[in-house]
mmCIF file with all atom_site columns, C-alpha atoms in Angstrom:
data_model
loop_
_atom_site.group_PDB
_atom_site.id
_atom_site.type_symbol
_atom_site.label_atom_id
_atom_site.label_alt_id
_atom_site.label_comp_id
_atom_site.label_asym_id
_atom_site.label_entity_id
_atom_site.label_seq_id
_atom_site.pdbx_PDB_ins_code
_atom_site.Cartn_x
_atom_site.Cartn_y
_atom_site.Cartn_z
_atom_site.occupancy
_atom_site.B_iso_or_equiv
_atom_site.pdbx_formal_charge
_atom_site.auth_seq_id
_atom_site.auth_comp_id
_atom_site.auth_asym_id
_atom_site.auth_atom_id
_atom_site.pdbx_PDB_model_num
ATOM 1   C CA . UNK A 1 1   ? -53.546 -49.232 -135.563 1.00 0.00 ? 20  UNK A CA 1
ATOM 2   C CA . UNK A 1 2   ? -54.071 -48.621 -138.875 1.00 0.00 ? 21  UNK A CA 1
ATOM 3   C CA . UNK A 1 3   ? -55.972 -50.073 -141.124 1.00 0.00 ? 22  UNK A CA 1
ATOM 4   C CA . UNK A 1 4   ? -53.459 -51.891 -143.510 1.00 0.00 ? 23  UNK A CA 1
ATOM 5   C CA . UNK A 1 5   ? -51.836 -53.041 -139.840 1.00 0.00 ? 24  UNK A CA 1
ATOM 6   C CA . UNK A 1 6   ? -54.873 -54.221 -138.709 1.00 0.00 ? 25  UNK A CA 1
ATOM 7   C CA . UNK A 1 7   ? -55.527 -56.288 -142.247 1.00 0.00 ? 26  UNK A CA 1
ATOM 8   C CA . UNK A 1 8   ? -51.967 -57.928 -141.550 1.00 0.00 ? 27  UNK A CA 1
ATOM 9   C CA . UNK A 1 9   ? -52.937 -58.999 -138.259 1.00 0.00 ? 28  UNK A CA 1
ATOM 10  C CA . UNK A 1 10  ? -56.400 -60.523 -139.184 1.00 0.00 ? 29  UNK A CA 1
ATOM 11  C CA . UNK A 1 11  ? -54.721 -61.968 -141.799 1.00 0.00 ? 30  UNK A CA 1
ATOM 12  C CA . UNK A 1 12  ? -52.229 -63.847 -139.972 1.00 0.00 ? 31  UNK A CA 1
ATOM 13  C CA . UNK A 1 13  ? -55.185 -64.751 -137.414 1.00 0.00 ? 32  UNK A CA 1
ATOM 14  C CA . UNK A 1 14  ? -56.766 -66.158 -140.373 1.00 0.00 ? 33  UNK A CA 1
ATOM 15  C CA . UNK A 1 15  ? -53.952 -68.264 -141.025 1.00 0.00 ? 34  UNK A CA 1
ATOM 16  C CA . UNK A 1 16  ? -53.119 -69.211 -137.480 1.00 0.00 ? 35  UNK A CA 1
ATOM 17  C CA . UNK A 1 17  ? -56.764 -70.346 -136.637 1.00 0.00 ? 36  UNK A CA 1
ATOM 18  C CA . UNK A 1 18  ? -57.032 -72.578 -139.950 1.00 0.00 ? 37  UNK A CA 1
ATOM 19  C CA . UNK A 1 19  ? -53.896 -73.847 -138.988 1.00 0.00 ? 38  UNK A CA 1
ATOM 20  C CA . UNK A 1 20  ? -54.657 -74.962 -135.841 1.00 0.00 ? 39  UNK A CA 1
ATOM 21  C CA . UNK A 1 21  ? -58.341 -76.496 -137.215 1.00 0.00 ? 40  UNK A CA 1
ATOM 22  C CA . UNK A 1 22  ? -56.520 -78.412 -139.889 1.00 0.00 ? 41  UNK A CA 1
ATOM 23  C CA . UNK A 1 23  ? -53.933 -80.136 -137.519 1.00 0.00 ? 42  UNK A CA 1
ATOM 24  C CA . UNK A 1 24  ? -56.827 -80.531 -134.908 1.00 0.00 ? 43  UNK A CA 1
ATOM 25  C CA . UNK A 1 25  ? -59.030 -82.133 -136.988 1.00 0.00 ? 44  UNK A CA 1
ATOM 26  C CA . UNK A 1 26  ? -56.020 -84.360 -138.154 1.00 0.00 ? 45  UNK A CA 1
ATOM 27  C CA . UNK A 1 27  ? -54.707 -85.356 -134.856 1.00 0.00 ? 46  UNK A CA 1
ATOM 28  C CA . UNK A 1 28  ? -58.249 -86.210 -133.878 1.00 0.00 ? 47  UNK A CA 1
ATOM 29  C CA . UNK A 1 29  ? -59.313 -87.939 -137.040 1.00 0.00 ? 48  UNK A CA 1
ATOM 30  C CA . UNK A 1 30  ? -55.948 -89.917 -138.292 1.00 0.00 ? 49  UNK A CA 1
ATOM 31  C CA . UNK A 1 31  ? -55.355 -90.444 -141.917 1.00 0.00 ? 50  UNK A CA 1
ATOM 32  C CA . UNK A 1 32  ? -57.091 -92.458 -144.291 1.00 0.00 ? 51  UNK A CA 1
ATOM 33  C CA . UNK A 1 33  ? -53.936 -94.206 -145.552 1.00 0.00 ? 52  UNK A CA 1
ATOM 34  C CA . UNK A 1 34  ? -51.975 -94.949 -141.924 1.00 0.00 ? 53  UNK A CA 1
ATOM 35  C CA . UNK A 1 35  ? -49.844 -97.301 -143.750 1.00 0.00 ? 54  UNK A CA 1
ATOM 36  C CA . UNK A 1 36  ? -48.677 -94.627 -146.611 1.00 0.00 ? 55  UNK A CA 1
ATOM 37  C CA . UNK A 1 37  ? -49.355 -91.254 -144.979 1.00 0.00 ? 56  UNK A CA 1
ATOM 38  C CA . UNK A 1 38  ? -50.152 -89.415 -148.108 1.00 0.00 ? 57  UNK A CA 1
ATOM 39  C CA . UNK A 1 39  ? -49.054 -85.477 -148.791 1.00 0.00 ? 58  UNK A CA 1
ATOM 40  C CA . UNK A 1 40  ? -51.551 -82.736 -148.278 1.00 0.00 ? 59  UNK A CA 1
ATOM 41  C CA . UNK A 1 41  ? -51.576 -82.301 -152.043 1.00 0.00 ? 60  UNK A CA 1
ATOM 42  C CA . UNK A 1 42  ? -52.334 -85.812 -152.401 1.00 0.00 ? 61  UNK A CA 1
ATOM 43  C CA . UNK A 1 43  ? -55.247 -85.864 -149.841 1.00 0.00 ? 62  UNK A CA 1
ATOM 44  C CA . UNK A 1 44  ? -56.878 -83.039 -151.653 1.00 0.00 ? 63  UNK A CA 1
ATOM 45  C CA . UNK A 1 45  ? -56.711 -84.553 -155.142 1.00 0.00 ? 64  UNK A CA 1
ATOM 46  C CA . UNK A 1 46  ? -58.177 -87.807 -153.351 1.00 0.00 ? 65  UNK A CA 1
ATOM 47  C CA . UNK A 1 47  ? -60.893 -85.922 -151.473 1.00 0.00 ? 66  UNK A CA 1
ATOM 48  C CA . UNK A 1 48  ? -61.961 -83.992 -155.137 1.00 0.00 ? 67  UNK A CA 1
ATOM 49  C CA . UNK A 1 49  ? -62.130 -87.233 -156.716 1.00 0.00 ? 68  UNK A CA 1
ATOM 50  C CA . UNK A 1 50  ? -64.300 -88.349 -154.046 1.00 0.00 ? 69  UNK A CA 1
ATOM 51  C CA . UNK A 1 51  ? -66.859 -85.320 -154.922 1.00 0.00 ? 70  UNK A CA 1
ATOM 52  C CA . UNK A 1 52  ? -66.697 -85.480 -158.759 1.00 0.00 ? 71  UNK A CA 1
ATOM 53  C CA . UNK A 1 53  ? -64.967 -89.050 -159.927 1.00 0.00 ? 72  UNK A CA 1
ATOM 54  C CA . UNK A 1 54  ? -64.713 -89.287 -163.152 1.00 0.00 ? 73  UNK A CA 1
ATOM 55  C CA . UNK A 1 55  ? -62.920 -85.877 -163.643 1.00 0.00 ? 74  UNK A CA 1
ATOM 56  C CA . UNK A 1 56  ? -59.627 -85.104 -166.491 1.00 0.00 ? 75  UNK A CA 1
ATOM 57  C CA . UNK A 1 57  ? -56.380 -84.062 -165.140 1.00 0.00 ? 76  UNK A CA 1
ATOM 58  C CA . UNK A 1 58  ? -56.809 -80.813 -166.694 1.00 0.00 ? 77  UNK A CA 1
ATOM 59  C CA . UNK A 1 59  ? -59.985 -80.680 -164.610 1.00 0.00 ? 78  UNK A CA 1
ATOM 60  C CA . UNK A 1 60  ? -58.962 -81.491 -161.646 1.00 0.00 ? 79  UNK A CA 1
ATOM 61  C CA . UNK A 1 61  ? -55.708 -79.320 -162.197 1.00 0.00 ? 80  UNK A CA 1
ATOM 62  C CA . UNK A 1 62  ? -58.327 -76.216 -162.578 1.00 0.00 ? 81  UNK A CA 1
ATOM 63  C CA . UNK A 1 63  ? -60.572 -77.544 -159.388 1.00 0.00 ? 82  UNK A CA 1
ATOM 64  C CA . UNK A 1 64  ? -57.330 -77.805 -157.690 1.00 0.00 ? 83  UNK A CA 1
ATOM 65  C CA . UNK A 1 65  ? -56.017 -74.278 -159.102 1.00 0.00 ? 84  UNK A CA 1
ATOM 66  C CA . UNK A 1 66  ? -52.574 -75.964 -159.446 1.00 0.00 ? 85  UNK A CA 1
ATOM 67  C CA . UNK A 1 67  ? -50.775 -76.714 -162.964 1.00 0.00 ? 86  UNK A CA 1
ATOM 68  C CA . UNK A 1 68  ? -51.978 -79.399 -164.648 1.00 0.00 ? 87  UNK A CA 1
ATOM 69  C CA . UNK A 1 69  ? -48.311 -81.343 -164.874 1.00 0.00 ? 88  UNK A CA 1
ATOM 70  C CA . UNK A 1 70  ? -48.534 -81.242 -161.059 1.00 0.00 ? 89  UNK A CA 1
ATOM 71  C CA . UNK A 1 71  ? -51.850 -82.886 -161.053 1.00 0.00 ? 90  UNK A CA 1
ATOM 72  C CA . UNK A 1 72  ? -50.702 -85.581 -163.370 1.00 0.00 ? 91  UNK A CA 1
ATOM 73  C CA . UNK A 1 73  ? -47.630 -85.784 -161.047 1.00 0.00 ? 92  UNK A CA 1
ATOM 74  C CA . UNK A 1 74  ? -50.141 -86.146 -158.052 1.00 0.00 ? 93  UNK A CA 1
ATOM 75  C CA . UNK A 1 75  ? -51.675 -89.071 -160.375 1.00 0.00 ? 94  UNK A CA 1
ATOM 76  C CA . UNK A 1 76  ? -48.881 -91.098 -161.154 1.00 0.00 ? 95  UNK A CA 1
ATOM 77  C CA . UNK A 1 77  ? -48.218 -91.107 -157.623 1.00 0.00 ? 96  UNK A CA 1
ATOM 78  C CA . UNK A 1 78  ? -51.416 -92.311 -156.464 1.00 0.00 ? 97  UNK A CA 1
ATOM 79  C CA . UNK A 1 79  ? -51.858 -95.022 -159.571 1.00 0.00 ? 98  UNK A CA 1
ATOM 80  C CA . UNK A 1 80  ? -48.819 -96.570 -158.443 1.00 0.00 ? 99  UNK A CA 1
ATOM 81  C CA . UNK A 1 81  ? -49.878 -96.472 -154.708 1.00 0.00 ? 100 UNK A CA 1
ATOM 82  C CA . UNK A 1 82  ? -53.437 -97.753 -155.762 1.00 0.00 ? 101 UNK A CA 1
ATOM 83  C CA . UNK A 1 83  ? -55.572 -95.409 -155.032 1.00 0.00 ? 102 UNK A CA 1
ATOM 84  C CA . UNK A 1 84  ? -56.643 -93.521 -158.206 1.00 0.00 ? 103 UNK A CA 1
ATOM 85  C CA . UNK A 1 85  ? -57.344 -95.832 -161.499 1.00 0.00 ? 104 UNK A CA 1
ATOM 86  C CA . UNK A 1 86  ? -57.310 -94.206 -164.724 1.00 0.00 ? 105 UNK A CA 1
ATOM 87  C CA . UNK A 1 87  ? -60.439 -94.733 -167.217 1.00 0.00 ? 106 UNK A CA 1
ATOM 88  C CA . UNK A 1 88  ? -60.630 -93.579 -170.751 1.00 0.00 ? 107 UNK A CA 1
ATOM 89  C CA . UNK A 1 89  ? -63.510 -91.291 -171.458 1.00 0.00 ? 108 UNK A CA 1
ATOM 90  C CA . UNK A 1 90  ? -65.992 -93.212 -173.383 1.00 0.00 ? 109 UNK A CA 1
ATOM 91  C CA . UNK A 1 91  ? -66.384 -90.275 -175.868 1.00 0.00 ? 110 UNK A CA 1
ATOM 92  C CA . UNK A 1 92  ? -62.973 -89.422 -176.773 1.00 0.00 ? 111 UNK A CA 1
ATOM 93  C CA . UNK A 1 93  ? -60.284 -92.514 -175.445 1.00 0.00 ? 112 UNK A CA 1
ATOM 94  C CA . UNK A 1 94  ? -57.567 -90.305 -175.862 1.00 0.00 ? 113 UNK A CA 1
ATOM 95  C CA . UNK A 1 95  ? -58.749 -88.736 -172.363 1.00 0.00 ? 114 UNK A CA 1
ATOM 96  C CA . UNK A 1 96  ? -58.055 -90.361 -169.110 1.00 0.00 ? 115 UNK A CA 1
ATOM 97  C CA . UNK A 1 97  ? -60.780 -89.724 -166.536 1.00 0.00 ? 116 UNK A CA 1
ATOM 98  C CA . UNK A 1 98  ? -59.663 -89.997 -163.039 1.00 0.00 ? 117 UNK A CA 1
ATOM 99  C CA . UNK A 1 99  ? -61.527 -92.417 -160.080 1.00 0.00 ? 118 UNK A CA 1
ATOM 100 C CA . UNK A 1 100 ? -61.099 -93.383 -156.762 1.00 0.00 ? 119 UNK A CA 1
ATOM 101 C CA . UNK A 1 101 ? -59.835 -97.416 -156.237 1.00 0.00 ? 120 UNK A CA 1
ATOM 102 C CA . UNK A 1 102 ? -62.723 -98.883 -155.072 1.00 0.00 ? 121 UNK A CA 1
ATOM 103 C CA . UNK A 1 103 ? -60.318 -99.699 -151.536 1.00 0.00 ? 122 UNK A CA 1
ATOM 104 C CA . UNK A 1 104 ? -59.726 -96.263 -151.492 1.00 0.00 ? 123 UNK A CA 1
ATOM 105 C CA . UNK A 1 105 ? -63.160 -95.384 -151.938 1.00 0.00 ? 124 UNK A CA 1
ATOM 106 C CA . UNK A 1 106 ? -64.339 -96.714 -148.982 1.00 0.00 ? 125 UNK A CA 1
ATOM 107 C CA . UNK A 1 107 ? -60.899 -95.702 -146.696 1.00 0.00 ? 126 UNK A CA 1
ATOM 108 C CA . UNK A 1 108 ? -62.212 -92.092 -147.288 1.00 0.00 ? 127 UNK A CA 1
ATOM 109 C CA . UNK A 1 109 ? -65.895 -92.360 -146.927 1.00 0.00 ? 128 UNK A CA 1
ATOM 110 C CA . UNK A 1 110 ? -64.778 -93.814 -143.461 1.00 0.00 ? 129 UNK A CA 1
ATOM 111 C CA . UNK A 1 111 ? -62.218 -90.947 -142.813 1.00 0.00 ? 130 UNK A CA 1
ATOM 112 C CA . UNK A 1 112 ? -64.805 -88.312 -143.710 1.00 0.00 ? 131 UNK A CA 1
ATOM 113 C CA . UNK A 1 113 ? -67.628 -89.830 -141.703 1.00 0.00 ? 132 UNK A CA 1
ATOM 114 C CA . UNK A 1 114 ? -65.079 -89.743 -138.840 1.00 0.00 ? 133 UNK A CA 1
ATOM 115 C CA . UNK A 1 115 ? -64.196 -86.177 -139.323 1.00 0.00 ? 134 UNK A CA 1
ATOM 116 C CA . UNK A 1 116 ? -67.336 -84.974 -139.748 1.00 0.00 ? 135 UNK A CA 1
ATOM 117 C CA . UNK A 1 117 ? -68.170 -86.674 -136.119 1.00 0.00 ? 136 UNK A CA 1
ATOM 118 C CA . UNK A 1 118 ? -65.150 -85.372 -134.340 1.00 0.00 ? 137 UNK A CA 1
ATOM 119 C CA . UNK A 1 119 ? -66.203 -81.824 -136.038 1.00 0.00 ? 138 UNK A CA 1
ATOM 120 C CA . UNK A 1 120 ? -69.583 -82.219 -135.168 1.00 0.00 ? 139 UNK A CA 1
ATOM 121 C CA . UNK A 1 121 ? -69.019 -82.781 -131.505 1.00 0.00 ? 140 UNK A CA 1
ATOM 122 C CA . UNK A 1 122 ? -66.650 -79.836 -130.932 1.00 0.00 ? 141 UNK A CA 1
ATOM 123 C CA . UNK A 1 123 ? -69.303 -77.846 -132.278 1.00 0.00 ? 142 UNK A CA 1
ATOM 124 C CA . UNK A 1 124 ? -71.925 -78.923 -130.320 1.00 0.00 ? 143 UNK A CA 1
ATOM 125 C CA . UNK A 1 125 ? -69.557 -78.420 -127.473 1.00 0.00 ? 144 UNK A CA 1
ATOM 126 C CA . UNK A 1 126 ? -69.851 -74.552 -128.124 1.00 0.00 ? 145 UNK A CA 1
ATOM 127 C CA . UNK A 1 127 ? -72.277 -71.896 -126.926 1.00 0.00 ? 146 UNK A CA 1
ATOM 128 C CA . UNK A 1 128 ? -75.247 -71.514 -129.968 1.00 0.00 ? 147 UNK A CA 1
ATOM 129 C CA . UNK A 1 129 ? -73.927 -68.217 -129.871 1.00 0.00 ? 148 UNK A CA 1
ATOM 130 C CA . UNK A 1 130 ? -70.788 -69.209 -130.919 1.00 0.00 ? 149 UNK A CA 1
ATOM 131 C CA . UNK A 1 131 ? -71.938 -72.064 -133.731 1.00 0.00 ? 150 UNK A CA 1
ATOM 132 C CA . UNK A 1 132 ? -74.579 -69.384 -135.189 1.00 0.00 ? 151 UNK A CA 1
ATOM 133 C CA . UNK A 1 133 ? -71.358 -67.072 -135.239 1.00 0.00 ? 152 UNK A CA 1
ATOM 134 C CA . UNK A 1 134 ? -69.469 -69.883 -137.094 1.00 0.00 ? 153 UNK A CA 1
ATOM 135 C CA . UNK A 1 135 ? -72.215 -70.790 -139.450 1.00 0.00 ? 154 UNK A CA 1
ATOM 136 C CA . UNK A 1 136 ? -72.598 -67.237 -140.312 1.00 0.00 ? 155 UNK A CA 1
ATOM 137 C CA . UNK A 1 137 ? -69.235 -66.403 -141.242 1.00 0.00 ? 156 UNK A CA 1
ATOM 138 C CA . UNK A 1 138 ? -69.226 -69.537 -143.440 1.00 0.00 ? 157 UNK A CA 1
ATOM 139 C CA . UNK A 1 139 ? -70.670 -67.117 -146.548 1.00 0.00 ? 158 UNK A CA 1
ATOM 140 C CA . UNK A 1 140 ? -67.487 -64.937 -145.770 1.00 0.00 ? 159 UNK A CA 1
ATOM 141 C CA . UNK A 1 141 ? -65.307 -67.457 -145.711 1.00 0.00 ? 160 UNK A CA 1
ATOM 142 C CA . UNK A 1 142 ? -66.104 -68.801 -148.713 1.00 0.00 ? 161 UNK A CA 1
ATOM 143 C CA . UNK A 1 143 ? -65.380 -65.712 -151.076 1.00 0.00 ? 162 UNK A CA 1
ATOM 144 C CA . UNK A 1 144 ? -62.140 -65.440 -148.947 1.00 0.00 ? 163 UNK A CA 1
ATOM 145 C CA . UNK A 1 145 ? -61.423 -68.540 -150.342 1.00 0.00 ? 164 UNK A CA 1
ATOM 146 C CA . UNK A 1 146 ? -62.445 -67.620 -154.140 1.00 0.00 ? 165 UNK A CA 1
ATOM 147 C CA . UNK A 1 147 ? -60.821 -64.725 -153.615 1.00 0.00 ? 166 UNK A CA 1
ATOM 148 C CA . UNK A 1 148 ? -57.118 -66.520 -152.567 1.00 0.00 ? 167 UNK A CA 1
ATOM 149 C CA . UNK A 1 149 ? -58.246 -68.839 -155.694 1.00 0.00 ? 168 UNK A CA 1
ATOM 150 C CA . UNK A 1 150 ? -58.303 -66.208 -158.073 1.00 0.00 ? 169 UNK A CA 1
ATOM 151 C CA . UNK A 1 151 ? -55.443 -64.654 -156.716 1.00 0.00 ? 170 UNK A CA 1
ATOM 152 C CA . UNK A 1 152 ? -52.961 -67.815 -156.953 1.00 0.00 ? 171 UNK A CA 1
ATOM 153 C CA . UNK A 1 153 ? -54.793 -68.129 -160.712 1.00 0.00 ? 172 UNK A CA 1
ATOM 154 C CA . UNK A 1 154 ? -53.237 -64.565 -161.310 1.00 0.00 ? 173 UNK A CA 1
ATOM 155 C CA . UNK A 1 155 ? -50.137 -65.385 -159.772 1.00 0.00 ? 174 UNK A CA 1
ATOM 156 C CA . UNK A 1 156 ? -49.742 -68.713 -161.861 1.00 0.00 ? 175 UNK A CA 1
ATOM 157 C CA . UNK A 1 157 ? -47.952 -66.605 -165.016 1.00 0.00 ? 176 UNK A CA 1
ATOM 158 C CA . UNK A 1 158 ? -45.589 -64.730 -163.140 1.00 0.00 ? 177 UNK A CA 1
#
């Protein structure tokens, strides 16, 4: 095979595999609204603000590497549903800074807790051959990820 045929294939592999770890981990996990499943867009604005609260829509639009009218979409979504509160920046009030609810707050500090668990014990259920394997990829993975980033940053103007 050659090699641009053999970068297709890993690359749907890729795909495939984080596929099936996303909807694993979801099935095995829940949600951390049951009530009012919320989109994967959604989850990932909610999990950012969980990491860095207090961040600008235009922040988390770049975090995000989405448009910032989508994020502030996203937001007027989730104010209405109660999860994210807007605050005005104490240095310039024109800026709304974006935080968790403090219900919501603890929903996903739950939901993360109880993924990292269920992801925990699958890995300890593998060989240490195969979690040193894992953990040494990780690196890899990571600028495959900046790399896709930058990529959808270049593709943003077309």
């Amino acid at each position: 095979m050659d090699e641009i045929g053999a970068d297709h294939r890993l690359s749907d592999d890729v795909l495939e595999t984080f596929g099936q770890l996303r909807r694993g981990t979801r099935k095995a996990s829940g949600r951390p609204f049951a009530e009012r499943p919320l989109g994967g867009a959604q989850i990932e604005l909610v999990r950012l603000l969980r990491r860095n609260p207090g961040l600008s829509v235009a922040e988390a639009a770049g975090r995000l590497g989405v448009a910032a009218n989508t994020v502030s979409t996203l937001v007027r979504q989730l104010v209405d549903d109660g999860v994210i509160e807007r605050v005005a920046d104490e240095a310039d009030r024109r800026v709304a800074r974006l935080v968790l609810s403090d219900e919501a707050r603890a929903r996903v500090e739950v939901w993360r807790d109880r993924r990292s668990v269920i992801v925990g014990q699958a890995l300890s259920s593998l060989t240490g051959e195969d979690r040193a394997r894992i953990e040494a990829a990780l690196p890899a993975l990571s600028r495959l990820a900046s790399a896709l980033a930058a990529a959808g940053s270049e593709g943003e103007g077309q």
